[in-house]
Structures are given as C-alpha cells and as structure tokens.
Coordinates of C-alpha atoms and ligand atoms in Angstrom, one line a residue:
M1 CA -11.9 -9.8 25.0
G2 CA -11.0 -8.3 28.4
E3 CA -12.2 -6.0 31.1
A4 CA -11.2 -2.4 31.1
P5 CA -10.3 -0.3 34.1
A6 CA -13.4 1.4 35.3
F7 CA -12.2 4.9 34.9
F8 CA -11.3 4.2 31.3
E9 CA -14.7 2.7 30.5
D10 CA -16.4 5.7 31.9
D11 CA -14.3 7.9 29.6
L12 CA -15.4 5.8 26.6
Q13 CA -19.1 5.4 27.5
G14 CA -19.7 9.1 27.4
D15 CA -20.0 11.4 24.4
F16 CA -16.7 12.8 23.3
P17 CA -15.4 14.4 20.2
N18 CA -13.6 12.1 17.9
G19 CA -9.9 12.1 18.3
L20 CA -10.2 12.4 22.1
L21 CA -6.8 12.1 23.7
L22 CA -7.1 9.8 26.6
K23 CA -5.3 11.6 29.4
S24 CA -5.0 8.5 31.5
K25 CA -3.2 6.7 28.8
G26 CA -0.7 9.2 27.4
C27 CA -0.6 8.6 23.7
E28 CA -3.9 6.7 23.1
T29 CA -6.6 8.2 21.1
A30 CA -10.2 7.1 21.0
V31 CA -12.4 7.3 18.0
S32 CA -16.1 6.5 17.9
V33 CA -17.5 4.7 14.9
G34 CA -21.2 4.0 14.6
C35 CA -23.3 3.7 17.7
N36 CA -21.4 1.2 19.7
K37 CA -17.8 0.9 18.8
T38 CA -14.9 2.9 20.0
Y39 CA -11.5 2.3 18.5
V40 CA -8.7 3.0 20.9
I41 CA -5.5 3.6 19.0
G42 CA -2.0 4.0 20.4
A43 CA 0.4 2.5 22.9
T44 CA -0.8 0.3 25.7
E45 CA 2.3 0.3 27.8
K46 CA 5.0 2.9 27.9
E47 CA 4.4 6.4 26.7
S48 CA 8.0 6.6 25.5
A49 CA 7.7 3.6 23.2
C50 CA 4.5 4.7 21.5
T51 CA 3.7 1.9 19.1
I52 CA 0.4 1.8 17.4
G53 CA -2.0 -0.8 18.5
V54 CA -5.8 -1.0 18.1
R55 CA -8.4 -2.2 20.6
I56 CA -12.1 -1.9 20.3
F57 CA -14.4 -1.0 23.2
D58 CA -18.0 -2.2 22.6
K59 CA -20.3 0.2 24.4
S60 CA -23.2 -2.1 24.2
T61 CA -21.5 -4.9 26.2
S62 CA -18.8 -2.8 28.0
K63 CA -16.2 -5.3 26.8
W64 CA -12.9 -4.9 25.0
V65 CA -12.4 -6.7 21.7
I66 CA -8.9 -7.3 20.4
P67 CA -9.2 -7.3 16.6
T68 CA -7.2 -9.2 14.0
V69 CA -5.0 -6.6 12.5
L70 CA -4.1 -6.9 8.9
G71 CA -1.5 -5.0 6.9
T72 CA 1.7 -3.5 8.3
K73 CA 1.4 -1.3 11.4
P74 CA 3.0 2.1 11.1
K75 CA 6.3 2.5 12.8
P76 CA 6.4 3.8 16.4
L77 CA 4.9 7.3 16.6
G78 CA 6.1 10.5 18.0
G79 CA 2.5 11.3 18.6
H80 CA -0.7 11.0 16.6
S81 CA -4.2 12.1 16.2
A82 CA -7.1 10.1 14.8
I83 CA -10.5 10.8 13.4
A84 CA -13.3 8.8 11.7
L85 CA -13.4 9.8 8.0
D86 CA -16.7 7.9 7.6
E87 CA -18.2 4.7 8.9
D88 CA -15.5 2.7 7.1
R89 CA -12.2 4.4 7.8
I90 CA -10.3 6.1 10.5
L91 CA -7.5 8.4 9.6
V92 CA -4.4 8.4 11.7
I93 CA -2.3 11.5 11.5
K94 CA 1.2 10.5 12.6
G95 CA 4.0 12.4 14.0
N96 CA 7.5 12.1 12.5
S97 CA 6.2 10.8 9.2
T98 CA 5.4 12.1 5.8
S99 CA 2.8 9.4 5.1
D100 CA -0.8 9.4 6.1
D101 CA -2.1 6.1 7.5
C102 CA -5.6 5.0 7.8
F103 CA -7.2 1.9 9.0
L104 CA -10.3 0.3 7.6
V105 CA -12.9 -0.8 9.9
N106 CA -15.9 -1.6 7.7
T107 CA -15.1 -1.8 4.0
A108 CA -16.2 -4.8 1.9
F109 CA -12.7 -6.2 2.3
V110 CA -12.8 -5.9 6.1
R111 CA -16.3 -7.5 6.2
E112 CA -14.9 -10.4 4.1
Q113 CA -12.0 -10.9 6.4
K114 CA -14.3 -10.7 9.5
A115 CA -16.2 -13.6 8.1
R116 CA -13.0 -15.4 7.3
F117 CA -11.4 -15.0 10.8
G118 CA -14.6 -15.0 12.8
T119 CA -13.2 -12.0 14.7
E120 CA -13.3 -8.2 14.5
V121 CA -10.8 -7.1 11.9
V122 CA -9.1 -3.8 11.2
A123 CA -6.8 -3.3 8.2
W124 CA -4.0 -0.8 8.0
S125 CA -4.1 1.2 4.8
K126 CA -1.9 3.9 3.4
G127 CA -2.2 6.6 0.9
V128 CA -5.8 7.3 1.4
I129 CA -5.2 11.0 0.8
G130 CA -3.4 12.6 -2.1
K131 CA -3.2 12.2 -5.8
S132 CA -3.0 8.4 -6.0
E133 CA -2.2 6.6 -9.2
K134 CA -3.1 2.9 -9.5
P135 CA -0.3 0.4 -9.2
I136 CA 0.6 -1.3 -12.5
V137 CA 0.6 -5.1 -12.7
I138 CA 2.7 -6.4 -15.6
S139 CA 2.4 -10.1 -16.5
G140 CA 3.5 -12.3 -19.4
P141 CA 5.5 -15.4 -20.1
S142 CA 9.1 -15.7 -19.2
G143 CA 11.4 -14.1 -21.7
V144 CA 8.7 -11.9 -23.3
G145 CA 10.5 -8.7 -22.2
K146 CA 8.7 -7.6 -19.0
G147 CA 11.9 -6.9 -17.1
T148 CA 13.3 -5.0 -20.1
L149 CA 10.2 -2.8 -20.5
I150 CA 10.0 -2.1 -16.7
S151 CA 13.7 -1.2 -16.6
K152 CA 13.2 1.3 -19.4
L153 CA 10.3 2.9 -17.6
M154 CA 12.2 3.2 -14.3
E155 CA 15.2 4.6 -16.1
E156 CA 13.2 7.3 -17.9
F157 CA 10.9 8.2 -15.0
P158 CA 12.9 7.5 -11.9
S159 CA 10.9 9.8 -9.7
T160 CA 7.5 8.5 -10.9
F161 CA 7.8 4.7 -10.7
G162 CA 9.1 2.3 -8.1
F163 CA 9.5 -1.4 -8.5
S164 CA 7.8 -3.8 -6.1
V165 CA 10.6 -6.1 -5.0
S166 CA 9.1 -9.6 -4.8
H167 CA 10.2 -12.5 -2.6
T168 CA 11.2 -15.7 -4.3
T169 CA 12.6 -19.1 -3.4
R170 CA 14.5 -19.4 -6.7
A171 CA 18.3 -19.0 -6.8
P172 CA 19.6 -15.6 -7.8
R173 CA 21.0 -15.2 -11.3
N174 CA 24.6 -13.8 -11.7
N175 CA 23.5 -10.2 -12.3
E176 CA 20.7 -10.2 -9.6
R177 CA 21.1 -8.5 -6.2
N178 CA 19.2 -9.4 -3.1
G179 CA 16.8 -6.7 -2.2
V180 CA 17.0 -5.1 -5.6
H181 CA 15.7 -7.7 -8.1
Y182 CA 14.2 -10.0 -5.5
H183 CA 14.3 -10.8 -1.9
F184 CA 15.8 -14.2 -2.2
T185 CA 14.3 -16.3 0.6
E186 CA 14.2 -19.8 2.1
R187 CA 11.0 -21.6 1.3
S188 CA 10.3 -22.3 5.0
V189 CA 10.7 -18.6 5.9
M190 CA 8.5 -17.5 3.0
E191 CA 5.8 -20.0 3.9
Q192 CA 5.8 -18.7 7.5
D193 CA 5.5 -15.1 6.2
I194 CA 2.6 -16.2 4.0
K195 CA 0.9 -17.7 7.1
D196 CA 1.5 -14.5 9.0
E197 CA -0.4 -12.6 6.3
K198 CA 2.6 -10.6 5.1
F199 CA 1.8 -11.1 1.5
L200 CA -0.5 -9.3 -0.8
E201 CA -0.4 -12.3 -3.2
F202 CA 1.9 -15.3 -3.9
A203 CA 2.1 -18.1 -6.4
A204 CA 4.1 -21.2 -7.3
V205 CA 5.7 -20.4 -10.6
H206 CA 8.1 -22.7 -12.6
G207 CA 8.6 -24.8 -9.4
N208 CA 9.4 -21.9 -7.0
L209 CA 7.4 -19.6 -4.7
Y210 CA 7.1 -16.0 -5.7
G211 CA 5.1 -13.3 -3.8
T212 CA 4.5 -9.6 -3.3
S213 CA 4.7 -8.6 0.3
I214 CA 2.6 -5.8 1.6
E215 CA 5.8 -4.1 2.7
A216 CA 7.3 -4.3 -0.9
V217 CA 4.4 -2.2 -2.2
E218 CA 4.5 0.2 0.8
V219 CA 8.2 0.9 0.4
V220 CA 7.4 2.3 -3.1
T221 CA 4.3 4.2 -2.2
D222 CA 5.8 5.6 1.0
R223 CA 8.3 7.3 -1.4
G224 CA 5.5 8.8 -3.3
K225 CA 6.0 6.6 -6.4
R226 CA 3.7 4.6 -8.5
C227 CA 4.2 1.0 -7.9
I228 CA 5.0 -1.5 -10.7
L229 CA 4.5 -5.2 -10.0
D230 CA 6.1 -7.9 -12.3
I231 CA 4.0 -10.9 -11.4
D232 CA 2.7 -14.0 -13.1
V233 CA -0.8 -14.6 -14.3
Q234 CA -1.9 -16.4 -11.1
G235 CA -0.6 -13.4 -9.1
A236 CA -2.4 -11.0 -11.4
R237 CA -5.6 -13.0 -10.8
S238 CA -5.2 -12.8 -7.1
V239 CA -4.6 -9.1 -7.2
R240 CA -7.6 -8.7 -9.5
A241 CA -9.8 -10.6 -7.0
S242 CA -8.5 -8.4 -4.1
S243 CA -9.6 -4.9 -3.4
L244 CA -6.4 -3.5 -4.8
E245 CA -7.3 -1.3 -7.7
A246 CA -4.5 -1.7 -10.3
V247 CA -3.9 -1.4 -14.1
F248 CA -3.4 -4.9 -15.5
I249 CA -1.1 -5.2 -18.6
F250 CA -0.3 -8.5 -20.3
I251 CA 2.8 -8.6 -22.6
C252 CA 2.7 -11.1 -25.5
P253 CA 5.5 -12.2 -27.7
P254 CA 5.1 -11.8 -31.5
S255 CA 5.4 -15.6 -31.8
F256 CA 6.2 -18.6 -29.7
E257 CA 9.4 -19.2 -31.7
E258 CA 10.5 -15.6 -30.9
L259 CA 9.8 -16.2 -27.2
E260 CA 11.9 -19.3 -27.2
K261 CA 14.7 -17.4 -29.0
R262 CA 14.7 -14.6 -26.4
L263 CA 14.6 -17.0 -23.5
R264 CA 17.6 -18.9 -24.9
S265 CA 19.6 -15.8 -25.9
R266 CA 19.2 -14.4 -22.3
G267 CA 21.3 -17.4 -21.2
T268 CA 20.1 -17.4 -17.6
E269 CA 18.3 -20.7 -17.5
T270 CA 19.4 -24.4 -17.9
E271 CA 17.8 -26.3 -20.8
E272 CA 15.5 -28.0 -18.3
Q273 CA 14.4 -24.7 -16.9
I274 CA 13.9 -23.3 -20.4
Q275 CA 11.6 -26.3 -21.2
K276 CA 9.6 -25.8 -18.1
R277 CA 9.2 -22.1 -18.8
L278 CA 8.2 -22.7 -22.4
Q279 CA 5.6 -25.3 -21.3
N280 CA 4.2 -22.8 -18.8
A281 CA 4.2 -20.1 -21.4
K282 CA 1.5 -21.9 -23.4
T283 CA -0.9 -21.8 -20.5
E284 CA 0.0 -18.3 -19.6
L285 CA -0.6 -17.1 -23.2
E286 CA -4.0 -18.7 -23.1
Q287 CA -4.8 -17.2 -19.7
G288 CA -3.6 -13.7 -20.9
N289 CA -6.8 -13.6 -22.9
S290 CA -9.1 -14.5 -20.0
P291 CA -12.0 -12.1 -20.1
G292 CA -11.9 -9.4 -17.5
L293 CA -8.4 -10.2 -16.3
F294 CA -6.1 -7.8 -18.2
D295 CA -7.0 -4.2 -19.1
H296 CA -4.4 -4.0 -21.9
I297 CA -2.5 -6.5 -24.0
L298 CA 0.7 -5.3 -25.7
V299 CA 2.7 -7.3 -28.2
N300 CA 6.4 -6.9 -27.7
D301 CA 7.7 -7.3 -31.2
D302 CA 9.8 -4.2 -31.8
L303 CA 11.0 -3.1 -28.3
E304 CA 10.9 0.6 -28.9
K305 CA 7.4 0.5 -30.4
C306 CA 6.1 -1.6 -27.5
Y307 CA 7.7 0.7 -25.0
E308 CA 6.1 3.8 -26.7
N309 CA 2.7 2.0 -26.6
L310 CA 3.2 1.2 -22.9
K311 CA 3.9 4.8 -22.1
K312 CA 0.9 5.9 -24.1
L313 CA -1.5 3.7 -22.2
L314 CA 0.0 4.9 -18.9
G315 CA -0.7 8.4 -20.1
L316 CA 2.9 9.4 -20.0
G317 CA 3.8 12.4 -22.0
E318 CA 6.6 15.0 -21.9
C319 CA 4.8 16.9 -19.1
V320 CA 5.0 13.9 -16.7
K321 CA 8.8 13.8 -17.0
T322 CA 9.1 17.3 -15.8
T323 CA 6.5 17.1 -13.0
K324 CA 8.2 18.4 -9.8
I325 CA 7.1 16.9 -6.5
P326 CA 6.5 19.6 -3.9
V327 CA 8.8 19.6 -0.9
P328 CA 6.8 19.2 2.3
K329 CA 6.8 21.7 5.1
L330 CA 6.5 20.6 8.6
V331 CA 3.7 21.5 10.9
H332 CA 4.1 20.9 14.6
I333 CA 1.1 19.3 16.4
P334 CA 1.4 19.3 20.1
L335 CA 0.4 16.2 22.1
K336 CA -2.6 18.1 23.5
H337 CA -4.9 19.0 20.7
A338 CA -8.5 18.6 19.7
V339 CA -9.7 17.3 16.3
S340 CA -13.0 17.8 14.6
K341 CA -14.3 17.2 11.1
I342 CA -16.5 19.5 9.1
D343 CA -17.4 18.3 5.6
Q344 CA -14.1 17.7 3.8
K345 CA -12.0 19.5 6.3
I346 CA -10.3 18.2 9.5
L347 CA -9.7 20.9 12.1
I348 CA -6.9 20.4 14.5
N349 CA -7.0 22.9 17.4
C350 CA -3.6 23.2 18.8
T351 CA -4.4 26.3 20.9
A352 CA -2.8 26.2 24.4
P353 CA -5.2 27.2 27.2
E354 CA -3.3 30.5 27.8
Q355 CA -3.6 31.4 24.1
E356 CA -7.3 30.8 23.9
K357 CA -8.4 34.4 23.9
S358 CA -5.6 36.0 21.9
A359 CA -4.4 33.7 19.1
P360 CA -6.2 30.5 18.3
N361 CA -3.8 28.0 16.6
M362 CA -5.7 25.8 14.1
I363 CA -4.5 23.6 11.4
V364 CA -6.9 22.4 8.6
L365 CA -6.4 19.3 6.7
D366 CA -8.2 19.1 3.3
L367 CA -9.7 15.7 2.6
S368 CA -11.2 16.6 -0.8
S369 CA -8.7 14.3 -2.6
T370 CA -9.3 11.4 -0.2
K371 CA -9.1 8.0 -1.9
G372 CA -10.3 4.6 -0.7
G373 CA -7.9 2.1 0.6
A374 CA -7.4 -1.6 1.4
P375 CA -4.5 -3.5 2.8
G376 CA -1.9 -3.8 0.3
R377 CA -3.7 -1.3 -1.8
T378 CA -3.4 0.1 1.3
R379 CA -0.5 1.4 0.0
E380 CA -1.8 3.0 -3.0
A381 CA 0.8 4.6 -5.1
K382 CA 1.0 8.4 -5.6
T383 CA 2.4 10.7 -8.1
G384 CA 3.6 13.0 -5.4
P385 CA 4.6 12.4 -1.8
P386 CA 1.9 11.1 0.5
L387 CA 0.9 14.4 2.0
L388 CA -2.1 15.9 3.5
Q389 CA -3.2 19.2 2.0
A390 CA -3.2 21.5 5.0
Y391 CA -3.1 25.1 5.9
A392 CA -2.9 27.0 9.1
L393 CA -5.9 29.2 9.8
G394 CA -5.0 32.8 9.4
N395 CA -2.7 31.8 6.5
R396 CA -5.2 30.7 3.8
D397 CA -2.5 29.7 1.3
M398 CA -2.7 26.0 0.8
H399 CA 0.5 24.1 1.4
N400 CA 1.5 20.5 1.4
F401 CA 2.4 19.8 5.0
Q402 CA 4.2 17.0 6.6
I403 CA 2.8 16.5 10.1
E404 CA 5.2 16.5 13.0
A405 CA 4.1 15.7 16.4
Ligands
LIG501 N1 2.7 -14.2 -8.5 C1 3.9 -13.7 -8.5 N2 4.7 -13.9 -9.6 C2 5.9 -13.3 -9.6 C3 6.4 -12.5 -8.6 N3 7.6 -12.0 -8.9 C4 7.9 -12.5 -10.1 N4 6.9 -13.3 -10.5 C5 6.7 -14.0 -11.8 O1 7.5 -15.2 -11.7 C6 7.8 -15.5 -13.0 C7 9.3 -15.9 -13.1 O2 10.1 -14.9 -12.8 P1 11.7 -15.0 -12.9 O3 12.2 -16.2 -12.3 O4 12.3 -13.7 -12.5 O5 11.8 -15.2 -14.5 P2 11.6 -14.2 -15.7 O6 10.2 -13.8 -15.8 O7 11.9 -15.1 -16.9 O8 12.5 -13.1 -15.6 C8 7.5 -14.3 -13.9 O9 6.3 -14.6 -14.6 C9 7.3 -13.2 -13.0 O10 6.4 -12.3 -13.4 C10 5.5 -12.3 -7.5 O11 5.8 -11.6 -6.5 N5 4.3 -12.9 -7.5
LIG502 N1 11.3 -6.6 -28.3 C1 12.4 -7.4 -28.1 N2 13.0 -7.8 -29.1 C2 14.1 -8.6 -29.0 N3 14.6 -9.0 -27.8 C3 13.9 -8.5 -26.7 C4 12.8 -7.7 -26.8 N4 12.4 -7.4 -25.5 C5 13.2 -8.1 -24.7 N5 14.2 -8.7 -25.4 C6 15.3 -9.6 -24.8 O1 14.6 -10.8 -24.4 C7 15.2 -11.3 -23.3 C8 14.2 -11.6 -22.2 O2 13.7 -10.3 -21.8 P1 13.3 -10.1 -20.2 O3 13.1 -8.6 -20.1 O4 14.4 -10.7 -19.4 O5 12.0 -10.9 -20.1 P2 11.1 -11.3 -18.9 O6 11.4 -10.3 -17.8 O7 9.7 -11.1 -19.4 O8 11.4 -12.7 -18.5 C9 16.3 -10.4 -22.9 O9 17.6 -10.8 -23.3 C10 15.9 -9.1 -23.6 O10 17.0 -8.3 -23.9

C-alpha cells in the first residue's frame, strides 16, 4: 500500500467515465469497478517505455493497493485503452498488437487466489473475445501413440492447431529439438519458474519434472490457433481442477503387451527407463478411467482408425480444413480518446476537439462473442486470430480490426 499524490487521488475520487486517460500520468488508464475500487493500468515511470502495470486505488480508504499479478503481462504498449466488461473483468485494448488482453479482478479463480495470497489479486487473461475453441489435453501412457496422433493432426491442420511446448528436465532424445519438442531445462531453473507462478501445471513424471508454462499456451493462442497439450494424467488432473476449460482425451493401448512392444520398438529409452514407464503405465491406465477426469477415451489399435475417431470427436470435417482466417485491418486509436460501453458494444470516441462539429470519429467494438477467461486459460485458443469485431461509425460493414494505437 502507498500514498498517492494528492492531485491524482482527486482525479480518482470523482466520477469519471471508465477508460479515463489520466492526463497527469501519460499512458495510465483508470477503470472503476464496483463502488470502491479503481484499477489504474499502465506505466508508472516513463511514458516512452509504457509497460503495463496494475495498481488499485481504494476509494473508501484513499489508499493504494499493489495487487499480486498472475499470468504474463502483455508486452510494452504503444498505447492502450481499458474498460470494465463487467464486475469481474477489465478489457485492455492494446496498441501494436493483434491480441486482446483482459485482466480478471473478481472471478472464482481470482477469489481463490486472493484467499491463497492474502492480497488483492489480478490475473492477466487473453482471448476473451473472439471465436474461442477449448484447448485439447491429450494424456495416456508412454508409448501409446500420443505424439504420433498429435503430429498427424498438426500436419493435416497446420493453421488450426498449435502444440504447447512443455518444459522438462529430462535429457533430449536424438531427434528432439529444444523449443520445438520441449524446452529442455535445468531442474533448479524450472523449480524457480514454478515458484514464480510461471506454470499452468507441472508434475514429476518418470523421475523428471514436466510442466506447461502459461507462455507456452499463450504462444499458440496468440497465433490464433487451438492449443494441444500432451501431458500426463497428473497434469490433466491439475488442469481439470483449474479454471481452464479444455477437452480431455485419454489414449489407451489395445493391450499392455502392445504398449510394451511400441515402447521398445521406438528405441528411445534404456531398459531401465522402459521398465519405469511400464510400471507407471499401469497406474496411468487405472487413472484414465477416473470418473469425471477425461471426456473421451480412445483406443489406439489401428492408427488410422484412431486418428479418424480423434478428428471426429474434435468436430473436424472437410470444411475445417479450408476455413480461411480473415486478415486483420488496422484501426488507429489516438492517445487521446474516450471509451464507453453500451450493452455489448464498446464505443471509442477518437474525435479531435476541432472535428467535433463536423465529423465525429467513433470506433465500435462488438463484445457479443466475449468469452470468459482465466490465467492460463487466459490464453484461450481460437480458430481465428484474436481479434475484436469492430467497425467505424459511418461504415456499418463489420470488419475484423487489429487495434493500433
Ligand atoms: N504434467 C505434464 N506432463 C507432461 C508435460 N509434457 C509432457 N508430459 C508427459 O510426460 C510423460 C513423458 O513424456 P516424454 O518423456 O516425452 O515421453 P513419451 O510420452 O514416452 O513420449 C508423458 O506422459 C507426457 O504426456 C507437461 O508439460 N506436463
Ligand atoms: N496405432 C499404432 N500402431 C502401431 N504403432 C504405433 C501406433 N501408434 C503409434 N505407434 C508407434 O508407437 C511408438 C510410440 O508412439 P509415440 O507417439 O511416440 O507415443 P507417446 O507419444 O504416447 O509416448 C512410435 O514408434 C509410434 O510410431
């Protein structure tokens, strides 16, 4: 907590439209949520290096609260606007970016984390707007064919799916590349990253640490792709318990003998490692049937048949293959603008004072396809790029716009 400069407090005590640009602070924006809290979003130091920070001004005590911030902050901004979508979420419309960001201030997840940290909490979230598709979690014992099925999916639908590249402390196999198959990491580094809340989930598997970083999912969703996670049953359980909404698929072998045969024929593990993986497979196969954990169980007997079944349950037909992702257009939002929200529309008034009488310059963002969000889910995947539906008033044709400050 800290004291605010008097003039700044005065600004915040009064009534103001959401998205007020604080003149005294250059690129800070204040958004009022509920009766007492004002979230101040933006740079605190130099205007030129406008990174996005969040502070909360509590009107009832006239004190500043520095919240615990979860999730990955957006990259430095070229300008931004912000508006409360509801009592739970604030939308941040960024400059120089195709993605919409939002932070959560009062969702069930945030309330849970507030209790855990004993502080105010805000959680960055992405992909709250747009046609989101749930991420896909694929689990199953080592050697069952998860990697093979995922590769086929990514090969056939390169613009639809993206692989969440996990971190692991295990050594790379001959054909594996750092940053592509895994981020190969020192245990001490990964443990520190886990402490720093950088992971959506993690687990110790076959004697090594594996984990999905929030960033790994974001990298995929920021490209407008549906995220695929290849994680073990413990990881699936963690994700299931989190507020990330995903589709959970468990892959089974036709028999234990066949699993062993595949594991051996892959030729990537030592005998000792094979024994460990087979031992763990027994537990994993039992857990695959845990009620409420997996949405679908697929038996990978004949590879092609299993792949067809996988595509079917993901709703993939011929039309998906040919879906074209629209190319975004840019809209320029000047630093000085006013934002307001009416029903499902956000109005951004970019009219310069000298234009006021002649040609009002308004941009409308359509929130009708707004989705929920949570850190990590945060980063909900999309079938198209993470765009806001927007149109300029006077031109009622709807476009997908990228916002440029
Ligand atoms: N929880 C969790 N498990 C992971 C992650 N990445 C991989 N795994 C799981 O770790 C296990 C071992 O993976 P790996 O060493 O690549 O062996 P493979 O499954 O035999 O190819 C598999 O069950 C993976 O699904 C992760 O980020 N989190
Ligand atoms: N349906 C299948 N029938 C026979 N072999 C398979 C089948 N699916 C996968 N394989 C083979 O089994 C081995 C293990 O598959 P992989 O995708 O690496 O498993 P995982 O990622 O689950 O550990 C690979 O050599 C792969 O080519």
